[in-house]
Amino acid sequence: MSTLDGSIRDDFPILRHRIGGRPLVYLDNAATAQKPVAVLDAVREYYETSNSNVGRGYYRLAFAATDAYEHSRSVVRRALNAEHADEIVFTPGTTAALNLVADTFGRAVVGEGDRVVVSGMEHNSNLLPWRRLCDTAGADLVVVAGDPTGRVEPAQLAAVLDERVRLVALTHVSNVLGTVNPVRELVAEAHRHGVPVVVDGAQAVPHRPVDVRELGADFYAFSGHKVYGPMGVGVLYGRRELLSELPPYQVGGGTVKGVAPTGPVRYVPVPARLEAGTPDVAAAVGLAAALEYVEKLGWPGVRAHNEALVRAAVALFGEVPGVRVLGDPAAEPAGIVSIAVPGIHPYDVGGHLDGLGIAVRSGVHCANTFVDRLDLVGTVRFSFAVYNTEAEVRLVREALRTVEPGFWTREHPTERFL
Ligand code: PMP
């Protein structure tokens, strides 16, 4: 049973949209969530009342924009329970945040013959930055596969933590199967070996209150757009001791106290040192409004709602002959359920659902190494948000009963997509 009232749908104007004459059933929230009026209004209000550049101009409007931007940082700090606002760096998204850590912290700590450890279910955004770093440094990337659902147990991590390991990078929640890593225990294990941990929280932050101090993570990244905020903004949290030591990532406006054609460059402290150029201030303001929106709904209710939908999906989709629910998404529900329909290409399943107004993600979800391990061409992924309902889950169950092999199954049965 859902604990959120159905009237919540009124907060999301896009849900009034019809697809081919049918109500939109949006179940691709792991790709990006829809935006409530509170976020749309915050962005609009910022542009209507405060827009100017931040941290630069010496006039009242510029002060207002800077205040709005820094207020957003403090809202993020509170949402993550970080200790200091200067531990919060705004980035364009999770991908940018992870590249930032790899190219600054990673470069500083990983050298020839060293090792970086990742889990077997990483999104390419938390795999490629480390692959490239290792290739450049002459280091090795070690993959801990975990159990069949991808979950890494502390003992499995401990087994690879030797003196060559300089860094561990892990996803909090898999964007393919919704598997949850026991991050707190994994961080504790890595720290016992003196190894810092970077966590990809892109799929966790929309579904649970994340407390970076409780988790103990050294770095934690997420995207605003997956937690009802605008596109164009994400967050890198870094523990002050580590973050404050990072060299600039990109260099440019806003990062220096002084520079001349030759001689030393004097950079400003973090977070500004890591935010070169004009940031997306309106998106940061929108992200703060999104986090406040979720806070107002109440995390216990949001979490219970998403968990109920996952449990309903596992039970109801499992009733359809031929449908395989992948992994064990109900073990610790995190808003994601993936299925396979053996003999039918995921794109044919996605296309059939789209014909009924149901938007889902089909393919390898930018995590092809994990999907390879599942020995599938791809999965069909359903991902839930506060506005989804059990009625929608039942609608999907009925739609799955009528899915048939189509163009992709006949013409390109092994073709894979992002
Ligand atoms: N990591 C995970 C687990 C994700 O699901 C995603 C988004 N699909 C990303 C990283 C990348 O996020 P973004 O595209 O917002 O940078």
PDB file of N, CA, C and O in Angstrom, residues 160-210:
ATOM      1  N   VAL A 160      40.400  -8.255  -1.782  1.00  0.00           N
ATOM      2  CA  VAL A 160      41.255  -7.627  -2.813  1.00  0.00           C
ATOM      3  C   VAL A 160      42.030  -6.413  -2.266  1.00  0.00           C
ATOM      4  O   VAL A 160      42.806  -5.794  -2.998  1.00  0.00           O
ATOM      5  N   LEU A 161      41.797  -6.081  -1.021  1.00  0.00           N
ATOM      6  CA  LEU A 161      42.429  -4.866  -0.481  1.00  0.00           C
ATOM      7  C   LEU A 161      43.863  -5.149   0.001  1.00  0.00           C
ATOM      8  O   LEU A 161      44.098  -5.372   1.183  1.00  0.00           O
ATOM      9  N   ASP A 162      44.782  -5.139  -0.936  1.00  0.00           N
ATOM     10  CA  ASP A 162      46.182  -5.281  -0.539  1.00  0.00           C
ATOM     11  C   ASP A 162      46.868  -3.922  -0.579  1.00  0.00           C
ATOM     12  O   ASP A 162      46.227  -2.889  -0.816  1.00  0.00           O
ATOM     13  N   GLU A 163      48.160  -3.906  -0.387  1.00  0.00           N
ATOM     14  CA  GLU A 163      48.886  -2.623  -0.263  1.00  0.00           C
ATOM     15  C   GLU A 163      48.963  -1.865  -1.587  1.00  0.00           C
ATOM     16  O   GLU A 163      49.331  -0.682  -1.599  1.00  0.00           O
ATOM     17  N   ARG A 164      48.579  -2.514  -2.693  1.00  0.00           N
ATOM     18  CA  ARG A 164      48.614  -1.801  -3.977  1.00  0.00           C
ATOM     19  C   ARG A 164      47.351  -0.965  -4.224  1.00  0.00           C
ATOM     20  O   ARG A 164      47.315  -0.123  -5.122  1.00  0.00           O
ATOM     21  N   VAL A 165      46.300  -1.242  -3.457  1.00  0.00           N
ATOM     22  CA  VAL A 165      45.018  -0.555  -3.711  1.00  0.00           C
ATOM     23  C   VAL A 165      45.066   0.865  -3.137  1.00  0.00           C
ATOM     24  O   VAL A 165      45.319   1.068  -1.960  1.00  0.00           O
ATOM     25  N   ARG A 166      44.810   1.830  -4.006  1.00  0.00           N
ATOM     26  CA  ARG A 166      44.865   3.246  -3.604  1.00  0.00           C
ATOM     27  C   ARG A 166      43.482   3.856  -3.434  1.00  0.00           C
ATOM     28  O   ARG A 166      43.334   4.905  -2.828  1.00  0.00           O
ATOM     29  N   LEU A 167      42.476   3.202  -4.040  1.00  0.00           N
ATOM     30  CA  LEU A 167      41.165   3.832  -4.064  1.00  0.00           C
ATOM     31  C   LEU A 167      40.087   2.786  -4.383  1.00  0.00           C
ATOM     32  O   LEU A 167      40.344   1.856  -5.158  1.00  0.00           O
ATOM     33  N   VAL A 168      38.923   2.952  -3.769  1.00  0.00           N
ATOM     34  CA  VAL A 168      37.769   2.105  -4.092  1.00  0.00           C
ATOM     35  C   VAL A 168      36.668   3.022  -4.614  1.00  0.00           C
ATOM     36  O   VAL A 168      36.406   4.079  -4.021  1.00  0.00           O
ATOM     37  N   ALA A 169      36.041   2.637  -5.736  1.00  0.00           N
ATOM     38  CA  ALA A 169      34.916   3.414  -6.293  1.00  0.00           C
ATOM     39  C   ALA A 169      33.730   2.470  -6.471  1.00  0.00           C
ATOM     40  O   ALA A 169      33.840   1.453  -7.159  1.00  0.00           O
ATOM     41  N   LEU A 170      32.624   2.833  -5.853  1.00  0.00           N
ATOM     42  CA  LEU A 170      31.475   1.918  -5.802  1.00  0.00           C
ATOM     43  C   LEU A 170      30.176   2.653  -6.052  1.00  0.00           C
ATOM     44  O   LEU A 170      30.028   3.802  -5.608  1.00  0.00           O
ATOM     45  N   THR A 171      29.234   1.946  -6.658  1.00  0.00           N
ATOM     46  CA  THR A 171      27.901   2.537  -6.721  1.00  0.00           C
ATOM     47  C   THR A 171      27.151   2.212  -5.436  1.00  0.00           C
ATOM     48  O   THR A 171      27.350   1.142  -4.847  1.00  0.00           O
ATOM     49  N   HIS A 172      26.309   3.136  -5.020  1.00  0.00           N
ATOM     50  CA  HIS A 172      25.484   2.881  -3.831  1.00  0.00           C
ATOM     51  C   HIS A 172      24.334   1.952  -4.224  1.00  0.00           C
ATOM     52  O   HIS A 172      24.101   0.941  -3.583  1.00  0.00           O
ATOM     53  N   VAL A 173      23.655   2.321  -5.338  1.00  0.00           N
ATOM     54  CA  VAL A 173      22.538   1.517  -5.838  1.00  0.00           C
ATOM     55  C   VAL A 173      22.757   1.284  -7.329  1.00  0.00           C
ATOM     56  O   VAL A 173      23.073   2.223  -8.069  1.00  0.00           O
ATOM     57  N   SER A 174      22.576   0.040  -7.767  1.00  0.00           N
ATOM     58  CA  SER A 174      22.741  -0.274  -9.201  1.00  0.00           C
ATOM     59  C   SER A 174      21.605   0.315 -10.010  1.00  0.00           C
ATOM     60  O   SER A 174      20.429   0.142  -9.654  1.00  0.00           O
ATOM     61  N   ASN A 175      21.954   0.955 -11.115  1.00  0.00           N
ATOM     62  CA  ASN A 175      20.912   1.510 -11.979  1.00  0.00           C
ATOM     63  C   ASN A 175      20.322   0.442 -12.895  1.00  0.00           C
ATOM     64  O   ASN A 175      19.399   0.720 -13.644  1.00  0.00           O
ATOM     65  N   VAL A 176      20.855  -0.786 -12.839  1.00  0.00           N
ATOM     66  CA  VAL A 176      20.325  -1.861 -13.698  1.00  0.00           C
ATOM     67  C   VAL A 176      19.331  -2.721 -12.915  1.00  0.00           C
ATOM     68  O   VAL A 176      18.202  -2.930 -13.360  1.00  0.00           O
ATOM     69  N   LEU A 177      19.761  -3.215 -11.755  1.00  0.00           N
ATOM     70  CA  LEU A 177      18.908  -4.144 -11.000  1.00  0.00           C
ATOM     71  C   LEU A 177      18.353  -3.552  -9.709  1.00  0.00           C
ATOM     72  O   LEU A 177      17.563  -4.193  -9.023  1.00  0.00           O
ATOM     73  N   GLY A 178      18.816  -2.357  -9.351  1.00  0.00           N
ATOM     74  CA  GLY A 178      18.355  -1.769  -8.089  1.00  0.00           C
ATOM     75  C   GLY A 178      19.024  -2.389  -6.868  1.00  0.00           C
ATOM     76  O   GLY A 178      18.615  -2.127  -5.731  1.00  0.00           O
ATOM     77  N   THR A 179      20.062  -3.179  -7.092  1.00  0.00           N
ATOM     78  CA  THR A 179      20.793  -3.787  -5.971  1.00  0.00           C
ATOM     79  C   THR A 179      21.444  -2.694  -5.123  1.00  0.00           C
ATOM     80  O   THR A 179      22.023  -1.752  -5.676  1.00  0.00           O
ATOM     81  N   VAL A 180      21.379  -2.858  -3.810  1.00  0.00           N
ATOM     82  CA  VAL A 180      21.966  -1.864  -2.903  1.00  0.00           C
ATOM     83  C   VAL A 180      23.263  -2.418  -2.317  1.00  0.00           C
ATOM     84  O   VAL A 180      23.277  -3.523  -1.777  1.00  0.00           O
ATOM     85  N   ASN A 181      24.327  -1.663  -2.436  1.00  0.00           N
ATOM     86  CA  ASN A 181      25.585  -2.049  -1.785  1.00  0.00           C
ATOM     87  C   ASN A 181      25.553  -1.626  -0.320  1.00  0.00           C
ATOM     88  O   ASN A 181      25.056  -0.536  -0.009  1.00  0.00           O
ATOM     89  N   PRO A 182      26.111  -2.448   0.566  1.00  0.00           N
ATOM     90  CA  PRO A 182      26.185  -2.057   1.976  1.00  0.00           C
ATOM     91  C   PRO A 182      27.314  -1.048   2.165  1.00  0.00           C
ATOM     92  O   PRO A 182      28.406  -1.378   2.642  1.00  0.00           O
ATOM     93  N   VAL A 183      27.051   0.179   1.761  1.00  0.00           N
ATOM     94  CA  VAL A 183      28.122   1.177   1.631  1.00  0.00           C
ATOM     95  C   VAL A 183      28.836   1.452   2.953  1.00  0.00           C
ATOM     96  O   VAL A 183      30.058   1.535   3.001  1.00  0.00           O
ATOM     97  N   ARG A 184      28.071   1.570   4.034  1.00  0.00           N
ATOM     98  CA  ARG A 184      28.703   1.900   5.320  1.00  0.00           C
ATOM     99  C   ARG A 184      29.738   0.837   5.697  1.00  0.00           C
ATOM    100  O   ARG A 184      30.878   1.160   6.066  1.00  0.00           O
ATOM    101  N   GLU A 185      29.347  -0.421   5.542  1.00  0.00           N
ATOM    102  CA  GLU A 185      30.250  -1.520   5.905  1.00  0.00           C
ATOM    103  C   GLU A 185      31.434  -1.582   4.940  1.00  0.00           C
ATOM    104  O   GLU A 185      32.563  -1.877   5.335  1.00  0.00           O
ATOM    105  N   LEU A 186      31.166  -1.304   3.675  1.00  0.00           N
ATOM    106  CA  LEU A 186      32.253  -1.363   2.677  1.00  0.00           C
ATOM    107  C   LEU A 186      33.262  -0.240   2.914  1.00  0.00           C
ATOM    108  O   LEU A 186      34.476  -0.439   2.795  1.00  0.00           O
ATOM    109  N   VAL A 187      32.744   0.938   3.255  1.00  0.00           N
ATOM    110  CA  VAL A 187      33.645   2.060   3.544  1.00  0.00           C
ATOM    111  C   VAL A 187      34.492   1.722   4.773  1.00  0.00           C
ATOM    112  O   VAL A 187      35.713   1.934   4.786  1.00  0.00           O
ATOM    113  N   ALA A 188      33.842   1.162   5.788  1.00  0.00           N
ATOM    114  CA  ALA A 188      34.578   0.815   7.018  1.00  0.00           C
ATOM    115  C   ALA A 188      35.700  -0.179   6.697  1.00  0.00           C
ATOM    116  O   ALA A 188      36.820  -0.046   7.196  1.00  0.00           O
ATOM    117  N   GLU A 189      35.377  -1.148   5.839  1.00  0.00           N
ATOM    118  CA  GLU A 189      36.386  -2.161   5.461  1.00  0.00           C
ATOM    119  C   GLU A 189      37.561  -1.499   4.737  1.00  0.00           C
ATOM    120  O   GLU A 189      38.723  -1.757   5.031  1.00  0.00           O
ATOM    121  N   ALA A 190      37.230  -0.648   3.761  1.00  0.00           N
ATOM    122  CA  ALA A 190      38.292   0.028   3.002  1.00  0.00           C
ATOM    123  C   ALA A 190      39.131   0.903   3.932  1.00  0.00           C
ATOM    124  O   ALA A 190      40.361   0.903   3.852  1.00  0.00           O
ATOM    125  N   HIS A 191      38.461   1.616   4.832  1.00  0.00           N
ATOM    126  CA  HIS A 191      39.196   2.500   5.746  1.00  0.00           C
ATOM    127  C   HIS A 191      40.092   1.707   6.689  1.00  0.00           C
ATOM    128  O   HIS A 191      41.160   2.178   7.068  1.00  0.00           O
ATOM    129  N   ARG A 192      39.659   0.493   7.067  1.00  0.00           N
ATOM    130  CA  ARG A 192      40.526  -0.358   7.906  1.00  0.00           C
ATOM    131  C   ARG A 192      41.850  -0.621   7.209  1.00  0.00           C
ATOM    132  O   ARG A 192      42.870  -0.836   7.824  1.00  0.00           O
ATOM    133  N   HIS A 193      41.794  -0.603   5.859  1.00  0.00           N
ATOM    134  CA  HIS A 193      43.012  -0.816   5.078  1.00  0.00           C
ATOM    135  C   HIS A 193      43.626   0.512   4.628  1.00  0.00           C
ATOM    136  O   HIS A 193      44.514   0.526   3.776  1.00  0.00           O
ATOM    137  N   GLY A 194      43.090   1.600   5.133  1.00  0.00           N
ATOM    138  CA  GLY A 194      43.633   2.918   4.799  1.00  0.00           C
ATOM    139  C   GLY A 194      43.311   3.374   3.382  1.00  0.00           C
ATOM    140  O   GLY A 194      44.008   4.237   2.822  1.00  0.00           O
ATOM    141  N   VAL A 195      42.240   2.828   2.795  1.00  0.00           N
ATOM    142  CA  VAL A 195      41.906   3.152   1.396  1.00  0.00           C
ATOM    143  C   VAL A 195      40.671   4.062   1.341  1.00  0.00           C
ATOM    144  O   VAL A 195      39.634   3.734   1.925  1.00  0.00           O
ATOM    145  N   PRO A 196      40.758   5.191   0.639  1.00  0.00           N
ATOM    146  CA  PRO A 196      39.587   6.086   0.518  1.00  0.00           C
ATOM    147  C   PRO A 196      38.542   5.527  -0.446  1.00  0.00           C
ATOM    148  O   PRO A 196      38.867   4.735  -1.341  1.00  0.00           O
ATOM    149  N   VAL A 197      37.295   5.985  -0.251  1.00  0.00           N
ATOM    150  CA  VAL A 197      36.183   5.443  -1.046  1.00  0.00           C
ATOM    151  C   VAL A 197      35.385   6.565  -1.712  1.00  0.00           C
ATOM    152  O   VAL A 197      35.001   7.540  -1.069  1.00  0.00           O
ATOM    153  N   VAL A 198      35.134   6.371  -3.018  1.00  0.00           N
ATOM    154  CA  VAL A 198      34.290   7.275  -3.801  1.00  0.00           C
ATOM    155  C   VAL A 198      32.973   6.537  -4.048  1.00  0.00           C
ATOM    156  O   VAL A 198      32.999   5.398  -4.518  1.00  0.00           O
ATOM    157  N   VAL A 199      31.847   7.197  -3.737  1.00  0.00           N
ATOM    158  CA  VAL A 199      30.551   6.526  -3.924  1.00  0.00           C
ATOM    159  C   VAL A 199      29.734   7.252  -4.986  1.00  0.00           C
ATOM    160  O   VAL A 199      29.599   8.477  -4.954  1.00  0.00           O
ATOM    161  N   ASP A 200      29.207   6.464  -5.919  1.00  0.00           N
ATOM    162  CA  ASP A 200      28.291   6.978  -6.933  1.00  0.00           C
ATOM    163  C   ASP A 200      26.883   6.843  -6.364  1.00  0.00           C
ATOM    164  O   ASP A 200      26.324   5.741  -6.313  1.00  0.00           O
ATOM    165  N   GLY A 201      26.325   7.964  -5.939  1.00  0.00           N
ATOM    166  CA  GLY A 201      25.013   7.930  -5.286  1.00  0.00           C
ATOM    167  C   GLY A 201      23.867   8.320  -6.202  1.00  0.00           C
ATOM    168  O   GLY A 201      22.764   8.606  -5.718  1.00  0.00           O
ATOM    169  N   ALA A 202      24.093   8.278  -7.520  1.00  0.00           N
ATOM    170  CA  ALA A 202      23.074   8.767  -8.465  1.00  0.00           C
ATOM    171  C   ALA A 202      21.713   8.102  -8.264  1.00  0.00           C
ATOM    172  O   ALA A 202      20.676   8.759  -8.376  1.00  0.00           O
ATOM    173  N   GLN A 203      21.717   6.793  -7.955  1.00  0.00           N
ATOM    174  CA  GLN A 203      20.426   6.092  -7.811  1.00  0.00           C
ATOM    175  C   GLN A 203      20.000   5.932  -6.361  1.00  0.00           C
ATOM    176  O   GLN A 203      18.949   5.349  -6.099  1.00  0.00           O
ATOM    177  N   ALA A 204      20.816   6.410  -5.453  1.00  0.00           N
ATOM    178  CA  ALA A 204      20.452   6.273  -4.039  1.00  0.00           C
ATOM    179  C   ALA A 204      19.721   7.507  -3.532  1.00  0.00           C
ATOM    180  O   ALA A 204      18.680   7.401  -2.865  1.00  0.00           O
ATOM    181  N   VAL A 205      20.254   8.676  -3.870  1.00  0.00           N
ATOM    182  CA  VAL A 205      19.720   9.930  -3.328  1.00  0.00           C
ATOM    183  C   VAL A 205      18.217  10.112  -3.615  1.00  0.00           C
ATOM    184  O   VAL A 205      17.499  10.638  -2.763  1.00  0.00           O
ATOM    185  N   PRO A 206      17.705   9.659  -4.777  1.00  0.00           N
ATOM    186  CA  PRO A 206      16.259   9.831  -4.990  1.00  0.00           C
ATOM    187  C   PRO A 206      15.399   8.928  -4.113  1.00  0.00           C
ATOM    188  O   PRO A 206      14.195   9.148  -4.021  1.00  0.00           O
ATOM    189  N   HIS A 207      15.978   7.921  -3.479  1.00  0.00           N
ATOM    190  CA  HIS A 207      15.142   6.927  -2.806  1.00  0.00           C
ATOM    191  C   HIS A 207      15.304   6.802  -1.314  1.00  0.00           C
ATOM    192  O   HIS A 207      14.528   6.116  -0.664  1.00  0.00           O
ATOM    193  N   ARG A 208      16.337   7.402  -0.773  1.00  0.00           N
ATOM    194  CA  ARG A 208      16.576   7.261   0.671  1.00  0.00           C
ATOM    195  C   ARG A 208      17.320   8.486   1.175  1.00  0.00           C
ATOM    196  O   ARG A 208      18.077   9.099   0.428  1.00  0.00           O
ATOM    197  N   PRO A 209      17.117   8.812   2.441  1.00  0.00           N
ATOM    198  CA  PRO A 209      17.921   9.909   2.972  1.00  0.00           C
ATOM    199  C   PRO A 209      19.369   9.434   3.060  1.00  0.00           C
ATOM    200  O   PRO A 209      19.632   8.370   3.631  1.00  0.00           O
ATOM    201  N   VAL A 210      20.273  10.182   2.473  1.00  0.00           N
ATOM    202  CA  VAL A 210      21.686   9.788   2.487  1.00  0.00           C
ATOM    203  C   VAL A 210      22.426  10.666   3.495  1.00  0.00           C
ATOM    204  O   VAL A 210      22.352  11.887   3.419  1.00  0.00           O
TER     205      VAL A 210
END
